[in-house]
XYZ file of C-alpha atoms in Angstrom:
588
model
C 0.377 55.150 81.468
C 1.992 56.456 84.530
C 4.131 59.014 82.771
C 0.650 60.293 81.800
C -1.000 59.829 84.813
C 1.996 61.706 86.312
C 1.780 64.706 84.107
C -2.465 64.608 84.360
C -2.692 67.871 86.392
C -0.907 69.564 83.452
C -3.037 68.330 80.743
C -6.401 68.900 82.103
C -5.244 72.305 83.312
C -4.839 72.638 79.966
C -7.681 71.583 78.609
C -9.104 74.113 81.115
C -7.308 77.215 80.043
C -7.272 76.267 76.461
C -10.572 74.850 75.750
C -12.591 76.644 72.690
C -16.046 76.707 74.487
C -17.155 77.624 77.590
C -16.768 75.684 80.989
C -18.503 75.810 84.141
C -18.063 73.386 87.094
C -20.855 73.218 89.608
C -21.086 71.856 93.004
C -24.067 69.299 94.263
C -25.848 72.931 95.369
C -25.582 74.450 91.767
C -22.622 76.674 93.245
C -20.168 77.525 90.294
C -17.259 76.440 91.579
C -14.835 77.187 88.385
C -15.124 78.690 85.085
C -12.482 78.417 82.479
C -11.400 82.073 79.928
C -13.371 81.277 77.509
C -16.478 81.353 79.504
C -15.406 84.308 81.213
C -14.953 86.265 77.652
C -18.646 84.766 76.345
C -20.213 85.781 79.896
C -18.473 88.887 80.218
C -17.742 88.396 83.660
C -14.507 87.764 85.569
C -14.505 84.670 87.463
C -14.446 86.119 90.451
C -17.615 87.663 89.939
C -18.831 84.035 89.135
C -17.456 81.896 91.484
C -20.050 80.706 93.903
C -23.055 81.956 92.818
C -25.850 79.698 92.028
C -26.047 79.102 88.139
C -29.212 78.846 88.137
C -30.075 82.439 89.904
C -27.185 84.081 87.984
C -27.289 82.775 84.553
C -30.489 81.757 83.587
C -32.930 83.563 81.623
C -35.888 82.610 79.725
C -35.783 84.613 76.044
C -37.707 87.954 77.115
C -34.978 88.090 80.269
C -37.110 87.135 83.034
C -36.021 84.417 85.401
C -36.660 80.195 84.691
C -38.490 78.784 87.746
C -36.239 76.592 89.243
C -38.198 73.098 88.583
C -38.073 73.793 85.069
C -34.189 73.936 84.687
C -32.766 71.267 82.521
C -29.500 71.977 84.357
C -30.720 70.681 88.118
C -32.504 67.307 85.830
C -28.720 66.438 85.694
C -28.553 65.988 89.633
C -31.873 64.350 89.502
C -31.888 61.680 87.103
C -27.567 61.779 86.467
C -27.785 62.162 82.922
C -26.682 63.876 80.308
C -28.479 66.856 79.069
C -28.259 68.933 75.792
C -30.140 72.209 75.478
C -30.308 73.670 71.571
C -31.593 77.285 72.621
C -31.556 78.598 75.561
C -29.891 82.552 76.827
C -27.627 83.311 79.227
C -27.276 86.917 81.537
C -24.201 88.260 80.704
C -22.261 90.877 82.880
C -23.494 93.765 80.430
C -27.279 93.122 80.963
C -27.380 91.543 77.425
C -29.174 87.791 76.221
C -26.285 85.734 75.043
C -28.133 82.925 73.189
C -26.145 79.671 73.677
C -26.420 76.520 73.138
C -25.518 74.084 75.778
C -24.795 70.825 77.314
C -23.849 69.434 80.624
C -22.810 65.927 82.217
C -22.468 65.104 85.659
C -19.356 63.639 87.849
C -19.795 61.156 89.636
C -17.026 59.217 91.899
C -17.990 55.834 93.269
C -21.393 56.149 92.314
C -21.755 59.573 94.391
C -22.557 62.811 92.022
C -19.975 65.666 92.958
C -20.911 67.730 90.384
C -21.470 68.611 86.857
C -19.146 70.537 84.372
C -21.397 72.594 81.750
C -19.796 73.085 78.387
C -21.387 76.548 76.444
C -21.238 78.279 72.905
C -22.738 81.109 71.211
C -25.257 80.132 69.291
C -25.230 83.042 67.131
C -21.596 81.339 66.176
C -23.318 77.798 66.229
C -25.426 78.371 63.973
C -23.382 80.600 61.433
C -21.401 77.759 61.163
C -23.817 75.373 61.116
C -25.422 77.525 58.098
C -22.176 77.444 56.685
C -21.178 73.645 56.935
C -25.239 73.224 55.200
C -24.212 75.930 52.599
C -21.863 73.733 51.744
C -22.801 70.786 51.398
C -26.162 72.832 49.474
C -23.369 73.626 47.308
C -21.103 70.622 46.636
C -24.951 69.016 46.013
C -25.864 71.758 43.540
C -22.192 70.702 41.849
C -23.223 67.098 41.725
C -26.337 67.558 40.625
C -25.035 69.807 37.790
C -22.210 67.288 36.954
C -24.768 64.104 36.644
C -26.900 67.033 34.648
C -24.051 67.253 31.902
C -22.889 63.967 31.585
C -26.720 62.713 30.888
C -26.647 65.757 28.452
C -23.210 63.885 27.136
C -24.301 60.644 27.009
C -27.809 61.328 25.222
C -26.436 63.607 22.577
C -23.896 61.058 21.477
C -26.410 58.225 21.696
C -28.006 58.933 18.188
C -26.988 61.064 15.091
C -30.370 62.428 14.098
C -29.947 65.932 14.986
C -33.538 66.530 15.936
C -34.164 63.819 17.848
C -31.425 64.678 20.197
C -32.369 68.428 20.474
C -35.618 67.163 22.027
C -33.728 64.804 24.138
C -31.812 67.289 25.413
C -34.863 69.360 26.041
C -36.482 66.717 28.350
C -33.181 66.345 30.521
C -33.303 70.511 31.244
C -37.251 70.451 31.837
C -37.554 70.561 35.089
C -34.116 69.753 36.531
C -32.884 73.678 35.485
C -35.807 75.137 33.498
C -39.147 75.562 33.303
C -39.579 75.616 29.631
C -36.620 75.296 26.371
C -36.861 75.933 23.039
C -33.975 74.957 20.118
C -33.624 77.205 17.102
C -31.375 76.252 14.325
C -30.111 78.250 11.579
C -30.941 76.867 8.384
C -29.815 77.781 4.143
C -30.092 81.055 3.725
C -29.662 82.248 7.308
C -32.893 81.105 8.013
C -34.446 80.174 11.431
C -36.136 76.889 12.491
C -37.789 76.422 15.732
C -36.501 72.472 15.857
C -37.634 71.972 19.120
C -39.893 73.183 22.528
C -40.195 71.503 26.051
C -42.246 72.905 29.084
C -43.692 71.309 31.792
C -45.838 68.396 31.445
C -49.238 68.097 29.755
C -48.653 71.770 28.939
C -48.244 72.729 25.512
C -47.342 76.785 24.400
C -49.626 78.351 22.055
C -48.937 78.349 18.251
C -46.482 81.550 18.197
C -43.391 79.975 20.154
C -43.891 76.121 18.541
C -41.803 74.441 16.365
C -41.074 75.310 12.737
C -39.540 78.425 10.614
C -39.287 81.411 11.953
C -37.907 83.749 9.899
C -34.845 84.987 8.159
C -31.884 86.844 10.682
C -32.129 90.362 10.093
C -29.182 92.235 9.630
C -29.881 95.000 12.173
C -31.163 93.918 15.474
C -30.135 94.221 18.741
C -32.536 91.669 19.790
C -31.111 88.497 22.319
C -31.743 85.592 19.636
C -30.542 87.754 17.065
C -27.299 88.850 18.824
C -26.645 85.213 20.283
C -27.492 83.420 16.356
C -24.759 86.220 15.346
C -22.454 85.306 17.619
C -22.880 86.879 21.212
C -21.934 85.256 24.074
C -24.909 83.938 26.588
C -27.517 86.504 27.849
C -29.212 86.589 30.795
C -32.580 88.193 30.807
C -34.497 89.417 33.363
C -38.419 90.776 33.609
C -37.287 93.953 32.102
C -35.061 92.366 29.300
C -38.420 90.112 28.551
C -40.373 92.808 28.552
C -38.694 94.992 25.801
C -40.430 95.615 22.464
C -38.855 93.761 19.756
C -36.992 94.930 16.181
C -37.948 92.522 14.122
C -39.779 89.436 13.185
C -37.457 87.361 14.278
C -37.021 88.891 17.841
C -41.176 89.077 17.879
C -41.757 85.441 17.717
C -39.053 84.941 20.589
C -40.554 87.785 22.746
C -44.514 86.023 21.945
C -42.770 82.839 23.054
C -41.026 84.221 26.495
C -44.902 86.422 27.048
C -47.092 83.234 26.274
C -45.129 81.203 28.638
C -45.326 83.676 31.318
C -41.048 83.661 31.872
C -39.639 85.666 34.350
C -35.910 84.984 33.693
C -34.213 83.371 30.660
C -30.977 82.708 29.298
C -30.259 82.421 25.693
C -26.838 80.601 24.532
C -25.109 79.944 21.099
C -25.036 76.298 20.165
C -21.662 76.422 18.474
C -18.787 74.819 17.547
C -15.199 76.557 17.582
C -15.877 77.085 13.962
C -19.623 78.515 13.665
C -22.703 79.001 15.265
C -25.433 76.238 14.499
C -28.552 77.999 16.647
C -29.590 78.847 20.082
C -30.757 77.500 23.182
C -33.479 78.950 25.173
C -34.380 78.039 28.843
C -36.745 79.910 30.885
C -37.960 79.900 34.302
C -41.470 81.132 35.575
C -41.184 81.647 39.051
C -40.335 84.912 39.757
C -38.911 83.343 43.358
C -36.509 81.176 41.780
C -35.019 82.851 38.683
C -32.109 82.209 36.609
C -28.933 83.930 37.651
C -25.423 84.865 36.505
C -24.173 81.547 38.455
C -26.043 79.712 36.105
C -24.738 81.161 32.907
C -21.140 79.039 32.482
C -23.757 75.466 33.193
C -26.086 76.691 30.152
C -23.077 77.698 28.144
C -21.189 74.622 28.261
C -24.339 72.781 27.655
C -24.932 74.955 24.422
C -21.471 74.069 23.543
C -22.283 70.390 23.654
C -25.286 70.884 22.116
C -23.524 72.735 19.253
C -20.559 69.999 18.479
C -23.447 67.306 18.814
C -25.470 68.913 15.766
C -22.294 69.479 13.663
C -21.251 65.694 14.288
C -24.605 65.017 13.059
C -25.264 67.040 9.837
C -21.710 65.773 8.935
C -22.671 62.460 9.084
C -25.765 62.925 7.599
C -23.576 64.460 4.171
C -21.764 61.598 4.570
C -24.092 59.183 4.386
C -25.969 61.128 1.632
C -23.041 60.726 -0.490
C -22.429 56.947 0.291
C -26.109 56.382 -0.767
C -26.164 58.768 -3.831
C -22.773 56.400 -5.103
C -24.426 53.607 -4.306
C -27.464 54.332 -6.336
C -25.668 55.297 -9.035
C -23.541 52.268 -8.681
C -26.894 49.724 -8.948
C -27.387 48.646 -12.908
C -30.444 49.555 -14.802
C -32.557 46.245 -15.388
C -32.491 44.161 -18.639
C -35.504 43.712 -20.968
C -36.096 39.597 -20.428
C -39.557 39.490 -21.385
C -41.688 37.472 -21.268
C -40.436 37.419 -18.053
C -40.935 40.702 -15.434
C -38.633 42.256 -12.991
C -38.630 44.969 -10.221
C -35.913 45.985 -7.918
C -36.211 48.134 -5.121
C -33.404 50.099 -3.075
C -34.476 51.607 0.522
C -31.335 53.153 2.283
C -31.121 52.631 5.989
C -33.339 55.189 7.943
C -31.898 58.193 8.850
C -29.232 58.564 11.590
C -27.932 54.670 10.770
C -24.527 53.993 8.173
C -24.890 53.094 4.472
C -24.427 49.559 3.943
C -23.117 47.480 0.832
C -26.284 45.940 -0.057
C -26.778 45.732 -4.014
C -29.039 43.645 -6.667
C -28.053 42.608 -10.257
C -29.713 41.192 -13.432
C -28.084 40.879 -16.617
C -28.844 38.241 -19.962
C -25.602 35.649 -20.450
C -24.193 35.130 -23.464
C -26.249 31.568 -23.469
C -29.263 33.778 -22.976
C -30.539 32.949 -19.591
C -31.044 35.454 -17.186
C -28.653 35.663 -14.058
C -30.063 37.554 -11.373
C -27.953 38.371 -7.587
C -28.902 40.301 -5.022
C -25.706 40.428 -2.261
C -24.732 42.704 0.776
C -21.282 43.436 1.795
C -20.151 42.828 5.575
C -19.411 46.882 6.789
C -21.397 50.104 7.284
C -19.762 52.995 5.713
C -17.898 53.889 2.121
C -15.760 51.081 1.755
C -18.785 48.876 2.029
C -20.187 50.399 -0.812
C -17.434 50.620 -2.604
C -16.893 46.790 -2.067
C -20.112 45.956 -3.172
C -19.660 47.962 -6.716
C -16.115 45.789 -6.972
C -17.872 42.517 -5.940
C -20.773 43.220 -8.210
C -18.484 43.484 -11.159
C -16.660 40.744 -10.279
C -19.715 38.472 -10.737
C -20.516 39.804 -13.813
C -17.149 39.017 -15.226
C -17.238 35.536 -13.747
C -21.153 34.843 -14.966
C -20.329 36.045 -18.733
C -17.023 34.226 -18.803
C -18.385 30.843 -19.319
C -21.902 28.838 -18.865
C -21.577 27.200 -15.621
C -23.944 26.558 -12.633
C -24.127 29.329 -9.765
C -21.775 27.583 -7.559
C -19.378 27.287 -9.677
C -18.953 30.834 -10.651
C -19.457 31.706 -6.846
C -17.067 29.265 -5.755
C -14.434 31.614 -7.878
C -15.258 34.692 -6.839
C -14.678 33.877 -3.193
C -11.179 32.155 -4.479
C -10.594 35.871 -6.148
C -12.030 37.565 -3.726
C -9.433 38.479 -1.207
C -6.662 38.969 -4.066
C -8.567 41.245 -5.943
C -10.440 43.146 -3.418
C -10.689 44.612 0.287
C -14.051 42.757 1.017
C -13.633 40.851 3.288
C -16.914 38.937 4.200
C -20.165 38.955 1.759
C -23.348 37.507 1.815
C -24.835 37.235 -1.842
C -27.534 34.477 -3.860
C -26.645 33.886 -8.034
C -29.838 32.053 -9.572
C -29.910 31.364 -13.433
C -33.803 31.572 -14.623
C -33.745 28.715 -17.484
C -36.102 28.096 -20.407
C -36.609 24.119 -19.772
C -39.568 23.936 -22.540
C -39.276 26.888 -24.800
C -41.957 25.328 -27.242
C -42.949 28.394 -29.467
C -41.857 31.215 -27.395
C -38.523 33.474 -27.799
C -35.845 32.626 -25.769
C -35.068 34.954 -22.806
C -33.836 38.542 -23.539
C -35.080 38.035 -27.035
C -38.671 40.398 -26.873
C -38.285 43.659 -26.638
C -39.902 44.979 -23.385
C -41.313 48.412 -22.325
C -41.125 50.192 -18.887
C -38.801 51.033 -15.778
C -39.954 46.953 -14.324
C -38.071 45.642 -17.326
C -41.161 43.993 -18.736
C -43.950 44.176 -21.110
C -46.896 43.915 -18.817
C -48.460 41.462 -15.997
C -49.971 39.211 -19.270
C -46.730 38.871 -21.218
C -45.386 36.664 -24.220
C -44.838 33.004 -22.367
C -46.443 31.065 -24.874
C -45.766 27.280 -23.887
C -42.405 27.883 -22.003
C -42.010 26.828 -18.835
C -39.448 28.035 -16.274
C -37.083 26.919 -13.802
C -34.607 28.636 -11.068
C -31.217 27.120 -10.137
C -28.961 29.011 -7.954
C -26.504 28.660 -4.793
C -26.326 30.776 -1.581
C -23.511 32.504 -0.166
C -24.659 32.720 3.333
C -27.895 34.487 2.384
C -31.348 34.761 3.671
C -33.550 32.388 1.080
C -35.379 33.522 -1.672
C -39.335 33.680 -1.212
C -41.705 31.684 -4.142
C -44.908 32.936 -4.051
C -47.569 31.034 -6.313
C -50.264 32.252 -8.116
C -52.323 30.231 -5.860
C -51.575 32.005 -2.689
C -49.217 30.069 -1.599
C -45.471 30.566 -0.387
C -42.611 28.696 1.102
C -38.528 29.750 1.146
C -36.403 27.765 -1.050
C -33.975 26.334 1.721
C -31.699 24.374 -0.845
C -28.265 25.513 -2.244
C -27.143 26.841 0.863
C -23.212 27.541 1.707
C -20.615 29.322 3.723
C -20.505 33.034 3.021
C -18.136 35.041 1.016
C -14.497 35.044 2.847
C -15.313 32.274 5.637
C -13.410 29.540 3.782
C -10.466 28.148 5.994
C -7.776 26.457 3.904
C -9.440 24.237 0.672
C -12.887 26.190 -0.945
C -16.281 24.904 0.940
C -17.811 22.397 -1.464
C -21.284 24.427 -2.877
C -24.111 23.561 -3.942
C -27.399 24.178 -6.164
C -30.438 24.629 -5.883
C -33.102 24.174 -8.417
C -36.951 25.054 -8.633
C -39.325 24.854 -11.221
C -41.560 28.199 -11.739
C -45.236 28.088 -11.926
C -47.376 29.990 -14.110
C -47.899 33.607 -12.280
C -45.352 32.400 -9.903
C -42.911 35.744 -8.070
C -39.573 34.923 -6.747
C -37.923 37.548 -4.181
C -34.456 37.817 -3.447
C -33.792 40.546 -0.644
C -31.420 41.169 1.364
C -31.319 40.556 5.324
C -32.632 44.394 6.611
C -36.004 42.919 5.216
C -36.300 40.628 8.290
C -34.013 41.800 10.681
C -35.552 44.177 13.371
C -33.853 44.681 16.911
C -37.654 44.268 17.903
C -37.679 40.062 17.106
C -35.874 38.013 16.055
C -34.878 36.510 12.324
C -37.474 33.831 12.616
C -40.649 36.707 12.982
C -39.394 38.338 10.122
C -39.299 35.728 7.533
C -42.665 34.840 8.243
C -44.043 38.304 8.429
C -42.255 38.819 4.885
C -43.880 35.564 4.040
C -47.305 36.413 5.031
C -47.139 40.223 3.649
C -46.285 38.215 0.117
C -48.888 36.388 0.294
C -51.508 38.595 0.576
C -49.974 41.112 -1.959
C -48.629 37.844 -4.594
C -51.905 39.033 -6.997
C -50.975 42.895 -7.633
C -48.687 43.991 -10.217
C -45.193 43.222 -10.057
C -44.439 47.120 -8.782
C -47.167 47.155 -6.755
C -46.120 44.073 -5.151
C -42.412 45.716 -4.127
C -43.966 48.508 -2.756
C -46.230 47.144 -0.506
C -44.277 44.772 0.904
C -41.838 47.998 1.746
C -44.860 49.453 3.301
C -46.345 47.057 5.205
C -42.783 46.526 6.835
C -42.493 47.579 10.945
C -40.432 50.687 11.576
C -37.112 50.299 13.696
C -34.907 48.585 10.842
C -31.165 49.748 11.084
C -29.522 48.731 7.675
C -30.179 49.238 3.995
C -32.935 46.837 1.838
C -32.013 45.794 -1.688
C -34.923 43.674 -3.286
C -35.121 42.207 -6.826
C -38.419 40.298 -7.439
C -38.683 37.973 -10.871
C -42.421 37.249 -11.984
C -43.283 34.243 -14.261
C -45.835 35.143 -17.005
C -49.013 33.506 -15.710
C-alpha cells in the first residue's frame, strides 16, 4: 500500500493523460480548473482556452445552440444536493461553433465533508450510440441465431418423431407458420413425375382458396423455367420477390403455384428442394405477406437446410413404409387358409398395425388332427419388424408338427414347443393359446371335418349340420390374453382357466401347464385375438377387455363375418400393433 500510495501522483496523472473520455475538473464556482487531451480533441479547444472559464457560460448549449439558464443546469444540482448526476443527451459548444452531442456524467469531491469540486467525465454521443447500436445489433443477432437454432432442432425433433410422411410435412408446416413465414405449402413428387400438394399452413383461422390447397397438381413439364418446376428438377433455392411473383406462368404446373402465391397475397417467397443426396422428393414453399418484412438472401441457407431435413425425413419414411409393406404382404401370405369343420363355423381376421407403426408377429391357425378334432391357435411373437414375422411362420409350423404328431392335451404339446423352441428357432419370447374343439356327444351327427363346407368363413351357413352333438373347448395359455365366450343369450365372460408362463420365460425345469376346459352352448362364439385388440396407449388393459366384451355382446347375434367386422369397427383409433382374430361359432 505505500509503494502505491508513493507512486499515486504517477498513476492518476495517468489516468489523466490517458483516459478514453473526456475530463473536466471544476472548482466550487463552476471554474474549469483542468481538462485532460481527450477533452481537448472532443471540444476542439486547447486547454488554455478552457481553463477558467465558467462551464456553464462556455459549454453549455441547449439543442438549437442557444444558452441553458443557469437554474436549469444539471451540472450546478451536483453542488447543490452532492450527488451524482448522469445526463443521456445533452450538446456541448465546441471551439469551431459546432453542437457536439455528448453524453455526460459528473460526481462531486468532497474532502472532510466539504465539496471542492466536481470532475465531469464526457463522450460523443454520436460514438455512444453507434456503439450502443452495435452492442444491440448484436445481441439482435446472436438472438436471431438462437432463435433459428431452437427453430431447427424442433424441426429435428418433430420430423423424427413419427414415420408417416404426411403427418410430419404438416408438422413441420405449423413450426414455420409464424415463427419464419406467413404461409407454407409441401409438394411432393409422386409415380409418374407427378405433383401432390401434401400439405398448406397460413395463419390461423385462415384458410387459401381452392387453387393453392392440397391434392394433385399436375404432371412436371419438361420445358419450364418456372421456380417449382426448376427447384422439383433440381435447382438450388430461389428467392422471389414481387416481380418474380408476379411473372406469367409456362405451364400448369407453374399456374397453380403462381394462383397460390396471388391468392395469398405474398410479397416474397422462397422455394427449396426437399432432397436427399440421392434425389429430389418435392418442394417447400414459404411466403411472407408483408411487404415491410420480406424474405431475404440471409434467409436462404435456414430454409435450405430445413428442406434438406425435410427431404431425408420423407425418404426415411417411404422406406419404411416399403418395408413394412413387405413384412405384412409375407405375413399374409404366411397365415393358412381355414379348414372346412362344419357343422362348426370359423372366421379369422388380420388388421396390420396402422400406418407409420412396425409389423408384428401376430398369426392365427386352424387345422383338423388326425383324431379329427379341430385345433385352433392364435399366437403373437415378442418383436416388431421381419424377424418377428418370420418367427411367427417358424413357430406356427412348429405347432402344427407338434399337434399332428400325437393326440395329447394343449399343454402338453405347448409344453414341447417351448422345450424346442430356443433350439430350433430365434424366437425368443411368444405369447400364443392351443384349444382342441371336441365332439363330447356326437349322437347322429358327422364328426368334425367330416361335412363338406362352402365359403371363405370355412362353414356351411349360420344354421349348420349339429344334429344332437354337443361341444366342448379345452386348451392352455401361453401368456395370452383369454379367449371371449359369447352365448346365444347375450351373455359373455373370459375363460380365465389354463393360464401359464409365456413362450421362452421358463428358468431351469419347464413351468408345470395347465388346461382349461369349457363346454359350448348352442349358438355359442368363442374369440381368440391377440393383445392389439385391447391394448390402447389411451387406457389401460382392463378398459379394453371389457370394451371388447361389451362390443361382443351386442354384435354375438349377426353372422359369424359380420360379427369380426364389427367388432374391428367399433374398435377406438390409436392402436400401435397388429390384430390377428380367429372366432369359432357353435351351430345353434
Amino acid at each position: 500500500m505505500a509503494e502505491f500510495l508513493a507512486a499515486e501522483p504517477e498513476v492518476l496523472s495517468a489516468v489523466f493523460s490517458n483516459l478514453n473520455a473526456g475530463m473536466i475538473l471544476t472548482d466550487r464556482s463552476v471554474k474549469i480548473t483542468a481538462v485532460n487531451p481527450h477533452a481537448e480533441k472532443l471540444l476542439g479547444r486547447p486547454a488554455s482556452e478552457v481553463v477558467g472559464q465558467d462551464f456553464h457560460d462556455l459549454l453549455h448549449r441547449r439543442a438549437d445552440g442557444t444558452l441553458e439558464a443557469r437554474e436549469e443546469c444539471p451540472l450546478l444540482g451536483v453542488f447543490d444536493h452532492t450527488r451524482m448526476v448522469r445526463v443521456e443527451t445533452d450538446s456541448f459548444l465546441r471551439g469551431d461553433g459546432e453542437l457536439l452531442p455528448v453524453t455526460w456524467s459528473a460526481a462531486p469531491v468532497v474532502v472532510d465533508g466539504t465539496t471542492l469540486g466536481v470532475v465531469t467525465l464526457f463522450e460523443d454521443a454520436t460514438e455512444h450510440r453507434a456503439a450502443q447500436d452495435h452492442q444491440s445489433a448484436h445481441l439482435a443477432a446472436m438472438e436471431d441465431l438462437a432463435q433459428r437454432l431452437t427453430l431447427v432442432g424442433e424441426i429435428t425433433e418433430v420430423l423424427t418423431q413419427t414415420l408417416e410422411a404426411e403427418e410430419a410435412l404438416n408438422r413441420l408446416g405449423r413450426l414455420l407458420v409464424p415463427r419464419l413465414a406467413d404461409w407454407a405449402a409441401v409438394d411432393l413428387r409422386v409415380a409418374d413425375d407427378e405433383v401432390r400438394r401434401v400439405a398448406v399452413v397460413g395463419p390461423q383461422g385462415r384458410e387459401v382458396g381452392r387453387e393453392g390447397g392440397q391434392g394433385a397438381l399436375s404432371s412436371i413439364p419438361e420445358t419450364s423455367r418456372s421456380v417449382l418446376v426448376r427447384v422439383l428438377r433440381g435447382s438450388e433455392a430461389v428467392l422471389l420477390g414481387p416481380d418474380e411473383i408476379a411473372a406469367p406462368p409456362d405451364s400448369p404446373l407453374a399456374v397453380v403455384h403462381t394462383t397460390f402465391l396471388h391468392a395469398l397475397g405474398a410479397t416474397s417467397a422462397v422455394v427449396v428442394p426437399l432432397s436427399t443426396p440421392r434425389q429430389v422428393l418435392g418442394a417447400l414453399t414459404v411466403a411472407r405477406t408483408d411487404p415491410d418484412r420480406p424474405l431475404t438472401a440471409d434467409d436462404l441457407p435456414l430454409i435450405r437446410d430445413i428442406g434438406r431435413r425435410a427431404g431425408l425425413a420423407i425418404d426415411n419414411a417411404r422406406l419404411f413404409e416399403r418395408q413394412r409393406d413387405i413384412a405384412a404382404t409375407m405375413q399374409r401370405n404366411l397365415l393358412p387358409s381355414l379348414p372346412d369343420i362344419a357343422p362348426l363355423l370359423l372366421a379369422v381376421r388380420y388388421q396390420p398395425a396402422p400406418r407409420g407403426s412396425q409389423v408384428g408377429g401376430d398369426w392365427y391357425d386352424a387345422l383338423v388332427l388326425p383324431d379329427g378334432v379341430t385345433a385352433l391357435a392364435v399366437g403373437d411373437v415378442v418383436g416388431h419388424d421381419l424377424s418377428a414375422a418370420a418367427g411367427m411362420a417358424e413357430l406356427r409350423n412348429m405347432l402344427r408338427a407338434l399337434a399332428w404328431d400325437r393326440a395329447e392335451p394343449p399343454s402338453a404339446i405347448v409344453t414341447r414347443l417351448d422345450e424346442a423352441m430356443s433350439a430350433i428357432t430365434d424366437v425368443l419370447m411368444a405369447t400364443l393359446i392351443l384349444a382342441r374343439i371336441e365332439r363330447i356327444d356326437s349322437g347322429d351327427a358327422p364328426a368334425s371335418g367330416d361335412s363338406p363346407g362352402s365359403g371363405e368363413s370355412g362353414g356351411s351357413g349360420e344354421a349348420g349340420d349339429g344334429g344332437g352333438a354337443r361341444w366342448e373347448m379345452r386348451w392352455t395359455s401361453a401368456g395370452h390374453p383369454p379367449p371371449l365366450l359369447v352365448t346365444g343369450d347375450g351373455r359373455a365372460h373370459y375363460l380365465e382357466q389354463g393360464q401359464g408362463l409365456l413362450l421362452g420365460a421358463r428358468m431351469g425345469s419347464p413351468p408345470g401347464r395347465h388346461d382349461g376346459t369349457e363346454r359350448l352352448p348352442p349358438g355359442a362364439t368363442v374369440l381368440l385375438y391377440t393383445d392389439g385388440l385391447v391394448e390402447m396407449a389411451s387406457s389401460d388393459l382392463d378398459t379394453g377387455l371389457n370394451r371388447l366384451r361389451r362390443h361382443a355382446i351386442a354384435l354375438g347375434d349377426r353372422p359369424l363375418d359380420e360379427f369380426c367386422d364389427g367388432i374391428l369397427e367399433r374398435m377406438p383409433p390409436g392402436g400401435a400393433d397388429d390384430i390377428a382374430m380367429l372366432a369359432l361359432r357353435v351351430p345353434a
